[in-house]
Each structure stands twice: as structure tokens, then as C-alpha cells.
Short mmCIF file of C-alpha atoms and ligand atoms in Angstrom, two decimals:
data_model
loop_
_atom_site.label_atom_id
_atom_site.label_comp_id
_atom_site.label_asym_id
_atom_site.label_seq_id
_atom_site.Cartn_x
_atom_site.Cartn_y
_atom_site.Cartn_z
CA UNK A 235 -33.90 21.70 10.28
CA UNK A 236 -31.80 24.60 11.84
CA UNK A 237 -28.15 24.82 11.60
CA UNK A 238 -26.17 27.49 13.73
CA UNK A 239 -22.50 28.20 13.31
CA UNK A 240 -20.61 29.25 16.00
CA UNK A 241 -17.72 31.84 16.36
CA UNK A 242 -16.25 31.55 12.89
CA UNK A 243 -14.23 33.76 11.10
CA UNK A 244 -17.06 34.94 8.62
CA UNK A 245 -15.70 36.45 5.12
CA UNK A 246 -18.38 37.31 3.06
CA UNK A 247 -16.65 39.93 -0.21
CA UNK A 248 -20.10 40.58 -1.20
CA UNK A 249 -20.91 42.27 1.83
CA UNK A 250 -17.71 43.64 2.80
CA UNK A 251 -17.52 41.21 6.13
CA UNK A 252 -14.61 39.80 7.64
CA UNK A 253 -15.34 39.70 11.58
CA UNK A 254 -16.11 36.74 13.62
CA UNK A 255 -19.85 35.75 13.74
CA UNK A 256 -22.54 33.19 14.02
CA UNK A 257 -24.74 32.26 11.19
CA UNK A 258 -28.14 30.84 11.41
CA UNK A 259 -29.61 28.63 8.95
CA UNK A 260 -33.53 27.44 9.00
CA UNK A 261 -34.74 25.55 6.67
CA UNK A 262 -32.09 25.94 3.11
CA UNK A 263 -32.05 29.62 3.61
CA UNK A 264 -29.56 32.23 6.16
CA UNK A 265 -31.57 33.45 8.42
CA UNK A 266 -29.52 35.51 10.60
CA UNK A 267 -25.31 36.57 10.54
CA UNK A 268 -24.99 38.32 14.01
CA UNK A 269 -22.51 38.06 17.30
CA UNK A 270 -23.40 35.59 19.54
CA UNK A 271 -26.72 33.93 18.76
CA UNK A 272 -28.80 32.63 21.33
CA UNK A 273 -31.40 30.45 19.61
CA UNK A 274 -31.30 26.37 20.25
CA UNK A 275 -30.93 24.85 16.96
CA UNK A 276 -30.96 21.28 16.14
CA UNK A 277 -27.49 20.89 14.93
CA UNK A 278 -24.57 23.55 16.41
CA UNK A 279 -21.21 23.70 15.08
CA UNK A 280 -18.61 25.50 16.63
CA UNK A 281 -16.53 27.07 14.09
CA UNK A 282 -13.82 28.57 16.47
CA UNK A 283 -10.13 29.26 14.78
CA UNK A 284 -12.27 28.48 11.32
CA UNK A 285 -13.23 30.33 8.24
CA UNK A 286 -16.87 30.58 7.45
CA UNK A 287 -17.15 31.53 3.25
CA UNK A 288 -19.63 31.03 0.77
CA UNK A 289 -19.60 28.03 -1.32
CA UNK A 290 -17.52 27.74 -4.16
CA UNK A 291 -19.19 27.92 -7.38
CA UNK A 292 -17.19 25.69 -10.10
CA UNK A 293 -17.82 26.74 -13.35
CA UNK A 294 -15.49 24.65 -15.59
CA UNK A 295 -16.65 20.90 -14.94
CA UNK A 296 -16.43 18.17 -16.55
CA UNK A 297 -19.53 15.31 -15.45
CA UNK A 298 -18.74 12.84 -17.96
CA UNK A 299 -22.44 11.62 -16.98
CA UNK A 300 -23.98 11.05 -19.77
CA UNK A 301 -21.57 8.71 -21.92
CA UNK A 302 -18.19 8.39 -19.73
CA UNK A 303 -19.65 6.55 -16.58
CA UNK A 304 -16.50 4.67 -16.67
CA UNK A 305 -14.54 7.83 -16.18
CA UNK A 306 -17.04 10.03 -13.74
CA UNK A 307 -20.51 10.15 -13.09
CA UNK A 308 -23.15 12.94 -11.24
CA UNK A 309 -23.12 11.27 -8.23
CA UNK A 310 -19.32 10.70 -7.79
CA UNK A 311 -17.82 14.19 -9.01
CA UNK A 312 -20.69 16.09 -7.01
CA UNK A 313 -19.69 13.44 -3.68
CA UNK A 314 -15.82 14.67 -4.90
CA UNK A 315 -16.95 18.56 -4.95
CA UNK A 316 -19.06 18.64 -1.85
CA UNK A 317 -15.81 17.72 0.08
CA UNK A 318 -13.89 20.03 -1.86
CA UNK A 319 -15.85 22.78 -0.53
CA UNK A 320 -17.61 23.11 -3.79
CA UNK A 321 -21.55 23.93 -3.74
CA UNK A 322 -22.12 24.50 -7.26
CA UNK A 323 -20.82 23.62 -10.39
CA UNK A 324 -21.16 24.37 -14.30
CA UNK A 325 -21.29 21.45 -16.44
CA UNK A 326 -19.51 21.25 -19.38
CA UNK A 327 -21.67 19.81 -22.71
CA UNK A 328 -18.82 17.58 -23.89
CA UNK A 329 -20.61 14.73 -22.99
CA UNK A 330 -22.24 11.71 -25.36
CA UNK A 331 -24.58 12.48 -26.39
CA UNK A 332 -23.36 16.40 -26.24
CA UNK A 333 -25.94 19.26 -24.77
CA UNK A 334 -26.56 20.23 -27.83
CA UNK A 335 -30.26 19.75 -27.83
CA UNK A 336 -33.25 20.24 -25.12
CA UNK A 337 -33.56 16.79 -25.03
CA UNK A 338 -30.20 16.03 -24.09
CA UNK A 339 -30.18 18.57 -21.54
CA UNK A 340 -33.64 17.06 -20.34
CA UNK A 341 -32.36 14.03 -19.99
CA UNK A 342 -28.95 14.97 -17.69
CA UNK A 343 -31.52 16.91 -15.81
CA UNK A 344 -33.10 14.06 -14.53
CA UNK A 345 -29.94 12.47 -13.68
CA UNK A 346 -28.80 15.28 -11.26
CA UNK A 347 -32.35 15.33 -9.90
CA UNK A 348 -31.96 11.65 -9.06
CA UNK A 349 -27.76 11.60 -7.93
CA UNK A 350 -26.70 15.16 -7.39
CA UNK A 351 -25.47 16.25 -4.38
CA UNK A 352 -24.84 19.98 -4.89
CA UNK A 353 -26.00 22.25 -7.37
CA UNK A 354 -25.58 21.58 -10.86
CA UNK A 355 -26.09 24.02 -13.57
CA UNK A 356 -25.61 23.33 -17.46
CA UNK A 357 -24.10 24.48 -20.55
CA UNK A 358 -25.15 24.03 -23.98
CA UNK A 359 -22.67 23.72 -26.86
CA UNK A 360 -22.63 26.23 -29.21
CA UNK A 361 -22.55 24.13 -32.41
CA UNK A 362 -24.09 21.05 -33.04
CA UNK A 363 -22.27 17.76 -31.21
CA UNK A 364 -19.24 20.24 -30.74
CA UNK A 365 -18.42 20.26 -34.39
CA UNK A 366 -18.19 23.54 -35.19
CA UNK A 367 -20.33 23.41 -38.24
CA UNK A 368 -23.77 24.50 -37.55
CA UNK A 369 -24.85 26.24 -34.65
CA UNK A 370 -27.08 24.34 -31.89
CA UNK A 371 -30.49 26.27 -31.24
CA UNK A 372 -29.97 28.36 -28.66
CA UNK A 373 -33.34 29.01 -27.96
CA UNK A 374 -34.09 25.59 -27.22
CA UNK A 375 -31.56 25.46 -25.13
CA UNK A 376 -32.12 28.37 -22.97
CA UNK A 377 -35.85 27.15 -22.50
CA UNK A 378 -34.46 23.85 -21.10
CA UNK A 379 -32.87 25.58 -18.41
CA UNK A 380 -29.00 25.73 -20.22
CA UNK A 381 -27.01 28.82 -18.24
CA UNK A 382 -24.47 29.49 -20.71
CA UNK A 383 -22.79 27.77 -24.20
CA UNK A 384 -19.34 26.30 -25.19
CA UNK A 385 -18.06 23.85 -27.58
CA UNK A 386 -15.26 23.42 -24.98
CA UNK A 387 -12.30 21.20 -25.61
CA UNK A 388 -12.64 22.42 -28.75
CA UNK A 389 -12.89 25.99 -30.12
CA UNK A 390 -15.61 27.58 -33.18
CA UNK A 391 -12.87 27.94 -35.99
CA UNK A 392 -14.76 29.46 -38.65
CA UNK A 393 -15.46 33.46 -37.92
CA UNK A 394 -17.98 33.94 -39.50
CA UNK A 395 -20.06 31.07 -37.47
CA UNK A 396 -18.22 32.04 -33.71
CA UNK A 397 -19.50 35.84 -34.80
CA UNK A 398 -23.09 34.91 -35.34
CA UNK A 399 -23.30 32.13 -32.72
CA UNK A 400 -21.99 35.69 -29.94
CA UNK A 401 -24.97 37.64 -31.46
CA UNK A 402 -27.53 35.16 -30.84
CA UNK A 403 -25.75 34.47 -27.40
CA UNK A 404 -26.05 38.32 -27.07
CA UNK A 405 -29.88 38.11 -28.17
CA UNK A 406 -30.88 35.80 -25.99
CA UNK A 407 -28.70 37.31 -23.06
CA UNK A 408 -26.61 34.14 -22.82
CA UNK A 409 -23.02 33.81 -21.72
CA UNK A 410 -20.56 32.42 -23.85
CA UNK A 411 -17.62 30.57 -22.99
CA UNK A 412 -14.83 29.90 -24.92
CA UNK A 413 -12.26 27.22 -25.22
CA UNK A 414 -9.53 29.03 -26.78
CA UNK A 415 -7.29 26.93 -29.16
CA UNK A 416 -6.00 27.24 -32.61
CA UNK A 417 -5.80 23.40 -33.48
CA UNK A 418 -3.68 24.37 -36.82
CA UNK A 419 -1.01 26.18 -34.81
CA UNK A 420 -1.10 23.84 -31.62
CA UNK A 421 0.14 21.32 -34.29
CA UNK A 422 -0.76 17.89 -32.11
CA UNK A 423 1.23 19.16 -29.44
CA UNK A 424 1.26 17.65 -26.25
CA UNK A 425 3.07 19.67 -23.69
CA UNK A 426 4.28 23.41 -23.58
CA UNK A 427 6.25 24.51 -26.54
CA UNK A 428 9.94 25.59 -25.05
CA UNK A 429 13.13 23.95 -24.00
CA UNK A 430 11.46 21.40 -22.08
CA UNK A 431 9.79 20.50 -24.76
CA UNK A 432 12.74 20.05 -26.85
CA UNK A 433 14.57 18.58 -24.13
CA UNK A 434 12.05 16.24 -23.26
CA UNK A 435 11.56 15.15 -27.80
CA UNK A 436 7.53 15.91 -26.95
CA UNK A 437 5.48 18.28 -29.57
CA UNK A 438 4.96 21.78 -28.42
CA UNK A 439 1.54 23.44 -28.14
CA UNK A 440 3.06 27.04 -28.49
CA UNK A 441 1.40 30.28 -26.65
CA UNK A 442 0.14 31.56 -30.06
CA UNK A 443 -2.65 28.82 -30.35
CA UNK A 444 -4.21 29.88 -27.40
CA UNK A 445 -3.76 33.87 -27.23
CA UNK A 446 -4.59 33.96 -31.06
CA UNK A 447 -7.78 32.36 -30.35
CA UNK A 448 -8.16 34.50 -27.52
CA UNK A 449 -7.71 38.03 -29.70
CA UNK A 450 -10.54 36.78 -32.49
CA UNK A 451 -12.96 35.69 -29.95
CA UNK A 452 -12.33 39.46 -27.98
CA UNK A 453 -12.83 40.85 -31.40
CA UNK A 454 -15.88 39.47 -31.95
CA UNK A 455 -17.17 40.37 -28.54
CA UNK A 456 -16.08 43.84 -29.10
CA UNK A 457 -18.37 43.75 -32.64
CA UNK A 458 -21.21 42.39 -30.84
CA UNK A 459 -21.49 43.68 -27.30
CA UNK A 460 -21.53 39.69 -26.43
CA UNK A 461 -20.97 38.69 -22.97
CA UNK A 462 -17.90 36.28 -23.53
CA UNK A 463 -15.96 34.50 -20.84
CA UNK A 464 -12.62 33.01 -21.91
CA UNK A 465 -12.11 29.68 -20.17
CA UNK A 466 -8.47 28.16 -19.01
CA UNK A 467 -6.03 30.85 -19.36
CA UNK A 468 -2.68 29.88 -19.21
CA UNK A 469 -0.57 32.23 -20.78
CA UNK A 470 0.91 35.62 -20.57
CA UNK A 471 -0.09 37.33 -23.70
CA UNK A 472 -3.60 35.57 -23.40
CA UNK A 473 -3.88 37.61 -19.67
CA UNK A 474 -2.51 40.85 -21.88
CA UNK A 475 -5.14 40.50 -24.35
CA UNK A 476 -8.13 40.20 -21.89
CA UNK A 477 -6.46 43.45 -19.96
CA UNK A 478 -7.01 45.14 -23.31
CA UNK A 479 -10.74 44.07 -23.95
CA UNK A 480 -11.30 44.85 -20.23
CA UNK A 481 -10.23 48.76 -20.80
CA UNK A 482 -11.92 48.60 -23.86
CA UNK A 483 -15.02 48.37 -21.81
CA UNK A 484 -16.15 45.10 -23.57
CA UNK A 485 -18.13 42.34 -21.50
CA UNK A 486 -15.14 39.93 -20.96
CA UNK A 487 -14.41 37.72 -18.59
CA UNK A 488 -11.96 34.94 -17.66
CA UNK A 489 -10.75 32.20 -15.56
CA UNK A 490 -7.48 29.88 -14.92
CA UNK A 491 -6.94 26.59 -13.30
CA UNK A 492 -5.29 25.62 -10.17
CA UNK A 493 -2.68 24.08 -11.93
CA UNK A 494 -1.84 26.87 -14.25
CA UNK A 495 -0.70 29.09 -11.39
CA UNK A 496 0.90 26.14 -9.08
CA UNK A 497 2.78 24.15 -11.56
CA UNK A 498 4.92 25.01 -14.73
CA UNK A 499 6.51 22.58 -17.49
CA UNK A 500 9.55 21.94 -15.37
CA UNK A 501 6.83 19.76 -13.69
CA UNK A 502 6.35 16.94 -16.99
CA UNK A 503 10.54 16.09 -16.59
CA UNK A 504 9.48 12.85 -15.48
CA UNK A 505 7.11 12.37 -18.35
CA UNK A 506 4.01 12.29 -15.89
CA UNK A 507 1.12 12.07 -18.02
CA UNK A 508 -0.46 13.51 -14.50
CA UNK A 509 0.77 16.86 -15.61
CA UNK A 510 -0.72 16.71 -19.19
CA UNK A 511 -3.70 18.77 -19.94
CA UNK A 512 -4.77 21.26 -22.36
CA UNK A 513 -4.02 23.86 -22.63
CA UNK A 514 -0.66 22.89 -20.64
CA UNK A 515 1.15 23.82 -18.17
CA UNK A 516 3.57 26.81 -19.00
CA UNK A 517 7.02 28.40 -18.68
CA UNK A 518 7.69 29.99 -15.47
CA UNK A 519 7.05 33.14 -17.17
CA UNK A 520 3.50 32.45 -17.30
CA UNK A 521 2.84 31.26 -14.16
CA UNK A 522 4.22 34.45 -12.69
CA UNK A 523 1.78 36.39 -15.14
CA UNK A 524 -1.30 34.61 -14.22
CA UNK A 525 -0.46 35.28 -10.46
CA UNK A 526 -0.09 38.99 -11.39
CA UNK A 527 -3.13 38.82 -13.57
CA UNK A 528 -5.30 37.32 -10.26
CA UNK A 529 -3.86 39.77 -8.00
CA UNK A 530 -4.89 42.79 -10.27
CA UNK A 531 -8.06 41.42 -10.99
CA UNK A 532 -7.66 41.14 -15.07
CA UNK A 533 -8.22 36.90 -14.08
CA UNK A 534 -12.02 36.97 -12.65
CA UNK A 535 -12.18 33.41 -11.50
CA UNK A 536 -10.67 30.26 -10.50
CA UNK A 537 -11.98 26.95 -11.73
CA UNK A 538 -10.92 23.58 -11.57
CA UNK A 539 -11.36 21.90 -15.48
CA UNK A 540 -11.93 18.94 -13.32
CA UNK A 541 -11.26 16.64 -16.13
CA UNK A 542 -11.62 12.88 -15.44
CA UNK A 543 -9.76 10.43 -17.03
CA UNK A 544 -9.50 6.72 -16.34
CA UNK A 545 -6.02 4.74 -15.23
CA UNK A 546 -5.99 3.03 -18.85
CA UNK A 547 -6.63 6.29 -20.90
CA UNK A 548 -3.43 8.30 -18.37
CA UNK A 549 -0.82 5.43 -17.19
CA UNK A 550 -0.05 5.21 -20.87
CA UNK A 551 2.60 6.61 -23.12
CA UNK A 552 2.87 10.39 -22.62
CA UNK A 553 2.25 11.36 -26.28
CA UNK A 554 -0.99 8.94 -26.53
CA UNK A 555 -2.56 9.73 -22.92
CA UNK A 556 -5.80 11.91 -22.26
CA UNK A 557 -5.50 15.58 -21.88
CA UNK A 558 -6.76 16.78 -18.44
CA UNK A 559 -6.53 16.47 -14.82
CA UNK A 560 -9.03 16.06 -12.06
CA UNK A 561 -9.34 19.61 -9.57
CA UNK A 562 -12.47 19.73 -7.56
CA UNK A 563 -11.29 17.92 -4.53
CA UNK A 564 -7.95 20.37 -4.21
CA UNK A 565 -8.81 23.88 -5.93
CA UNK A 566 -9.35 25.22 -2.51
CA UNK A 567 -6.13 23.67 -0.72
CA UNK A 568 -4.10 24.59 -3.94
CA UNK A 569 -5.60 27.91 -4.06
CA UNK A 570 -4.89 28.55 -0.23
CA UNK A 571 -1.43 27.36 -0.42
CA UNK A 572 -0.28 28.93 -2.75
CA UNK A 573 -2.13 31.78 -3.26
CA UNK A 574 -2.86 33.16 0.34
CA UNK A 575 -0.11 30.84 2.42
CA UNK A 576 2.63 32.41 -0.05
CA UNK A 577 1.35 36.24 1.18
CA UNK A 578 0.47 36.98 -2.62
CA UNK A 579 -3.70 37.64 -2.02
CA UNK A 580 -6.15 37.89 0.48
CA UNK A 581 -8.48 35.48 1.77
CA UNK A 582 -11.23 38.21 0.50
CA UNK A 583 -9.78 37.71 -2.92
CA UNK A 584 -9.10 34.33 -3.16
CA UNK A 585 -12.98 33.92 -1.99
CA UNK A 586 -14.24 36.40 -4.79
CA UNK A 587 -12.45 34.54 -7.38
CA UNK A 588 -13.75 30.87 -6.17
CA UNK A 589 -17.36 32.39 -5.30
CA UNK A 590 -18.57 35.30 -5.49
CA UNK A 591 -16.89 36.54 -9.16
CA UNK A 592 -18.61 33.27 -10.82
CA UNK A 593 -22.06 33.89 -9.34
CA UNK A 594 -21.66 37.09 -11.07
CA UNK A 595 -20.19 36.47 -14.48
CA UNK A 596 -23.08 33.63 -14.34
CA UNK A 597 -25.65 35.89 -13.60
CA UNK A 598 -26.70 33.56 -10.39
CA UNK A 599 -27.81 34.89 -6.94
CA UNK A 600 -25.12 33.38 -5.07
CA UNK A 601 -21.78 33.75 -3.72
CA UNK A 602 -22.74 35.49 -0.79
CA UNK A 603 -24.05 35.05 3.25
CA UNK A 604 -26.86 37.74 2.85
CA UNK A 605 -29.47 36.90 4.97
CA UNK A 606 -32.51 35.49 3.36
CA UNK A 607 -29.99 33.59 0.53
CA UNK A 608 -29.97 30.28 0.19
CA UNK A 609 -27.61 28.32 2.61
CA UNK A 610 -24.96 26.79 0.25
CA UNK A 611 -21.19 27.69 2.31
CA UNK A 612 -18.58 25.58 3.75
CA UNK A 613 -16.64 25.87 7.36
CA UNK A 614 -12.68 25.66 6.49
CA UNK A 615 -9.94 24.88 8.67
CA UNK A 616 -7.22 27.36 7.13
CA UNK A 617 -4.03 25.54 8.33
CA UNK A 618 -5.02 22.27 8.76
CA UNK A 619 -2.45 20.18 6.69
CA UNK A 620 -2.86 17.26 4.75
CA UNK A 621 -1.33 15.02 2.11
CA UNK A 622 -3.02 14.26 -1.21
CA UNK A 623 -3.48 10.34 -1.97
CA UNK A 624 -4.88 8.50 -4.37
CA UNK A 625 -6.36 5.81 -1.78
CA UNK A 626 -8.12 9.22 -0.71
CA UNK A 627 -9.28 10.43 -3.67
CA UNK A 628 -13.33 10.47 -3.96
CA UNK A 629 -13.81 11.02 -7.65
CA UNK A 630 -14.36 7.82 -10.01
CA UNK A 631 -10.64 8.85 -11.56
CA UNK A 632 -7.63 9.82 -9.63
CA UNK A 633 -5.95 11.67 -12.56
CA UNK A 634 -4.51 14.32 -10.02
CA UNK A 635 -1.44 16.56 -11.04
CA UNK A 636 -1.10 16.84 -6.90
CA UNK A 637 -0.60 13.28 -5.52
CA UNK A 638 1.40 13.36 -3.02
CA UNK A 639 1.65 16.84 -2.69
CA UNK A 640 1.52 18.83 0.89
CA UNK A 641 -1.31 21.80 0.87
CA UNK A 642 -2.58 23.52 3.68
CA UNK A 643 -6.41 24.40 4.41
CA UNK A 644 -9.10 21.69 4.44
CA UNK A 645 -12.71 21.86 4.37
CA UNK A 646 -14.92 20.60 7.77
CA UNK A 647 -18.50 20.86 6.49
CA UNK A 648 -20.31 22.03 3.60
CA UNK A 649 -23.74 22.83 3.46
CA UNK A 650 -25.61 23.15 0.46
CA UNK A 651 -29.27 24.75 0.07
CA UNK A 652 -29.34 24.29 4.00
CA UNK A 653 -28.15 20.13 4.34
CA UNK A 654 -24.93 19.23 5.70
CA UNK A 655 -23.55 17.08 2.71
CA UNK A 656 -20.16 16.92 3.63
CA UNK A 657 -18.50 16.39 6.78
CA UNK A 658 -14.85 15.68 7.63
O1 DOR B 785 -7.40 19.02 -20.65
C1 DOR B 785 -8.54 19.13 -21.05
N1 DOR B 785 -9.45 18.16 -20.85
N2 DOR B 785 -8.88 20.23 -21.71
C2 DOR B 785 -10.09 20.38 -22.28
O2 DOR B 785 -10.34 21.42 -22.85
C3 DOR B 785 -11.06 19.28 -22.26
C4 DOR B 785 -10.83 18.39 -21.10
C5 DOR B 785 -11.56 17.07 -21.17
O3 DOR B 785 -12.77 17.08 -21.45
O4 DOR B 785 -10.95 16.05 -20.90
ZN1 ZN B 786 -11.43 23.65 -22.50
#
């Protein structure tokens, strides 16, 4: 099977491109990014007036597959990513059973060998089933293929475990990612401490539970030359803090959501449990932060925390419903709108923080069009416009904070390892 692309606007960070081009692709791998191409391939698509990237790599997702099929399962959030533009994603171990053992990971391994449709990579939990009492085997994990460890949706609270769990990490050479949240100071909050939370009568979840959390877990990588990789930021003194540990020299790394830099808690004044997630959605004040924290490269990447929940566990009372909001269908069209549409960052930027930055704080050789890689990129059209709808929606729950929203930039194909497998 040979695919060429025609004429497309080619931006590839990794190799400092941005020019229009043809790509070949024979067999899953690039075999040639050149002007004007003349070799008859089977399939030809003419990528005129579109953008031509590398794949997005996802690396906060959650599969629910195994123990949630009623919620998501491999086949229907990797059928929801592929027409997001999304090529590979990072599975997140809160599952049932949890990846906390190599049989568990065994066994979700031959689930996405049977349903995936993209690449799927795991993480192991860093404590047994998430508990944050005794540390999973690392090890074990690592031998059955596990990329990188969390206990995410919740955090390690005792110090002296989250400080010896980062020096085995840091033995072993495995990345750890942390969920940062003090449960004691976010109090059974349920929304964004501030006057909307007040005016609204809703808990707060204040900014100190997560930057806190955020400090200790930087100390600890400071103490043990850990690579650490704080996920979800959402706040202003969290972004600070990282800044810090970043001019420190220390191996940290971080990520926010789409929704953390397109929405704020001015959003949940009609009680949308759409808009609920955790951490939440901040002031204003954050929102701008984060922006100014991906613009000046102290945020590293953008990932969705594509976090299925079903109708009866969301169209419920506000305080009772699910944290968490789907994202792998929209991260692109959010990020394009209102990251590059609003004149705020560069398509090269916005492609290094979807791609290329999370092939490299996971240690993966991906993320670029290098000839000789393997073929996993999408074809965008950058101003196509479209409406998001929950009739539309591919993934098994349609718990999206941007239904009915307008966003700009839409994916036409992507190809992963060198198959078509998604088309508009
Ligand atoms: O909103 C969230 N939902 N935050 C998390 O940390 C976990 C996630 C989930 O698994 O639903
Ligand atoms: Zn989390």
C-alpha cells in the first residue's frame, strides 16, 4: 500500500519544516517529503489549502476498557481519537481491575491488539489498585511493556511512599506522572473555589490543593533526579511552581487540558455538570496564566483527560455527578481556535505541544515526518468550521464541555502506522 499526499502545507517542528510538500508513504513508514513527487501510488490525496502535521500523541486518556464498558471501551475512544486527529494515546491505569500488575496490563494488551485502532500505550499505577498504600512492582510492570506510572485521579499522599516510588521510577528510567491533589484541602469540593462558587452555594476546590501537591511532588523530583511529569494543570501558582523546578534544572514536565485554557468558572452559572471535572475549571486569572505558561513554553503539552462518563452518572444533580469531561474528538479544534485563530501561538507551537513535546517527555520515536518514521499524521483543514453535537459525537459518552460550541479546523484523514483509519 502507498499513500502520496499532495501539495499540503507540511509543518513538521522536529525538523524545522513549514513549506508546502508531498509526502510519500509505502508500506507504514515515510518514505519520501519532497516538492512535487512523481511516483503513481495507489491512493493520492490532494492536500491543497491543508495542513499536513504529525499525529497527535494523547497522553492523558482515559479507556475505561477494562471495567467501564458501559462508559467507553478500546474500540470506541480509539474510533473517537482517530477522527480527532489523534494517532496515539497514553492510557490511564484507573481502570477495574487497575494496571497495577503485569497481568492486568497483559490482559488490556490483548484487548487493543484485538479493537484498537491507533496506537495505544500504557501506564501502570504507582501503588497498588490506586490506593496509595503500597507501591505496585515496577519492575513487573516495565517488563510488560507499561511506558510510564500514575495513580491518577488520585494523588500518593504519604511522602515518604511518593519519594521512594520517584527513586524506583528513577531506577528503572520510568516516567512518572502525577495527579496533583490535596484531597484534605480540596475539602469535597466540586467546582472552583471563588465567588462563583459562593454565588452558585457549590463547595470550592481551592488553588492550594492542587499547587501544594504540585510543590511536594517537584521537591521530591528535585531529591531524586526523577523524571516527573505533572498532569492537568490548571492553575496559576501550579504554572509558577513548575517555572521554578524548570530553572532549577530538574526533569519536570507538564501538561493542561483543552478546557483549562478555553473555559473558566463563569462557564458552571447554569449548573452544567458538563463543565465539572477535576481539577476544575478556574478564575479568569488562571486561564490567562496557562495561556502565558503555553506560549513561553513552562506548559510542555496539551492533552485531553478524555474522561468518559455515562448520561446517568452527568445529567444528575451537580454536587453528586462524575468529575470529567470527554476531549479527544475536539482538542485539536479547541486548540486551533483558540489558541492559533485568537493570534496567541503558532501553528509550529500548537503542533509541538499536541505531538512532538509528548513523544519526547515519553521517550517515544514519534512526533515527527522524518523520512524512514513510521507513518502515523493527519491532513487538517485549518478553517473549516463546524458545530459540535451530541448526535455527532463518536465516543460511547457524550460528556462534552463543548456541545454546541463553534470551533474552527477539522481533521480530513488520519493515517496511522501507514492505514487510512479515518476519513471525513
Ligand atoms: O475529572 C477527572 N476525571 N479527573 C480525574 O483526575 C479523573 C478523571 C476520571 O477518571 O473520570
Ligand atoms: Zn488526574
Amino acid at each position: 500500500m502507498s499513500i502520496l499526499i499532495k501539495n499540503g502545507r507540511v509543518i513538521d517542528p522536529a525538523n524545522k519544516i513549514d513549506d508546502i510538500l508531498d509526502i510519500l508513504i509505502e508500506g507504514n513508514k515515510i518514505a519520501q517529503v519532497a516538492k512535487n513527487i512523481k511516483i503513481a501510488a495507489k491512493n493520492v490525496i490532494d492536500a491543497q489549502n491543508k495542513i499536513i502535521a504529525p499525529g497527535i500523541i494523547d497522553m492523558h486518556v482515559h479507556l475505561r476498557e477494562p471495567g467501564r464498558e458501559d462508559n467507553e471501551t478500546v474500540a470506541t475512544a480509539t474510533a473517537a481519537a482517530a477522527s480527532g486527529g489523534v494517532t496515539t494515546v497514553l492510557a490511564m491505569p484507573n481502570t477495574n481491575p487497575a494496571m497495577d500488575t503485569a497481568q492486568n496490563v497483559e490482559l488490556l494488551k490483548g484487548i487493543i491488539k484485538q479493537s484498537a485502532k491507533i496506537n495505544v500505550l500504557i501506564c501502570g499505577t504507582i501503588t497498588k489498585n490506586r490506593f496509595g498504600q503500597e507501591l505496585s512492582d515496577f519492575g513487573a510492570l516495565k517488563k510488560s511493556g507499561v511506558i510510564a506510572l500514575s495513580d491518577d485521579g488520585a494523588s500518593v499522599d504519604n511522602d515518604v511512599l511518593m519519594l521512594e516510588a520517584l527513586e524506583k521510577a528513577q531506577s528503572l528510567n520510568l516516567l512518572t506522572i502525577c495527579h496533583a491533589e490535596d484531597k484534605v484541602l480540596a475539602a469535597k469540593g466540586v467546582m472552583n473555589l471563588g465567588f462563583n462558587s459562593t454565588r452558585l452555594g457549590l463547595r470550592g476546590i481551592s488553588n492550594a490543593s492542587e499547587f501544594e501537591r504540585v510543590a511536594r511532588d517537584i521537591t521530591l523530583a528535585g531529591k531524586t533526579k526523577a523524571a516527573l511529569h505533572i498532569a492537568h494543570v490548571s492553575c496559576r501558582q501550579s504554572v509558577l511552581a513548575i517555572a521554578q523546578a524548570k530553572q532549577q534544572g530538574w526533569r519536570v514536565t507538564c501538561e493542561t487540558a483543552p478546557h483549562y485554557f478555553a473555559l473558566s468558572d463563569d462557564n458552571l452559572l447554569g449548573y452544567d455538570t458538563n463543565m465539572k471535572m477535576n481539577p476544575p475549571l478556574r478564575s479568569k486569572i488562571d486561564v490567562a496564566a496557562i495561556k502565558q505558561g503555553l506560549k513561553d513554553g513552562v506548559i510542555d503539552v496539551i492533552a485531553s483527560d478524555h474522561a468518559p462518563h455515562t448520561e446517568h452518572e452527568k445529567d444528575i444533580e451537580f454536587e453528586r455527578a462524575q468529575f470529567g469531561v470527554i476531549g479527544l474528538e475536539t482538542e485539536l479544534a479547541v486548540s486551533i481556535t483558540e489558541l492559533i485563530a485568537s493570534g496567541l501561538l503558532s501553528w509550529k507551537r500548537v503542533i509541538e505541544l499536541l505531538s512532538l513535546n509528548p513523544a519526547r517527555v515519553l521517550g517515544l520515536d514519534k512526533g515527527s515526518l522524518s523520512v524512514g518514521k513510521i507513518a502515523d499524521l493527519i491532513v487538517i483543514s485549518p478553517e473549516d468550521q463546524w458545530r459540535v453535537e451530541k448526535n455527532k459525537i463518536i465516543s460511547k459518552s457524550k460528556n462534552c464541555a463543548f456541545l454546541g460550541k463553534n470551533l474552527v479546523g477539522r481533521v480530513d484523514y488520519t493515517i496511522c502506522d501507514g492505514k487510512i483509519v479515518y476519513q471525513k
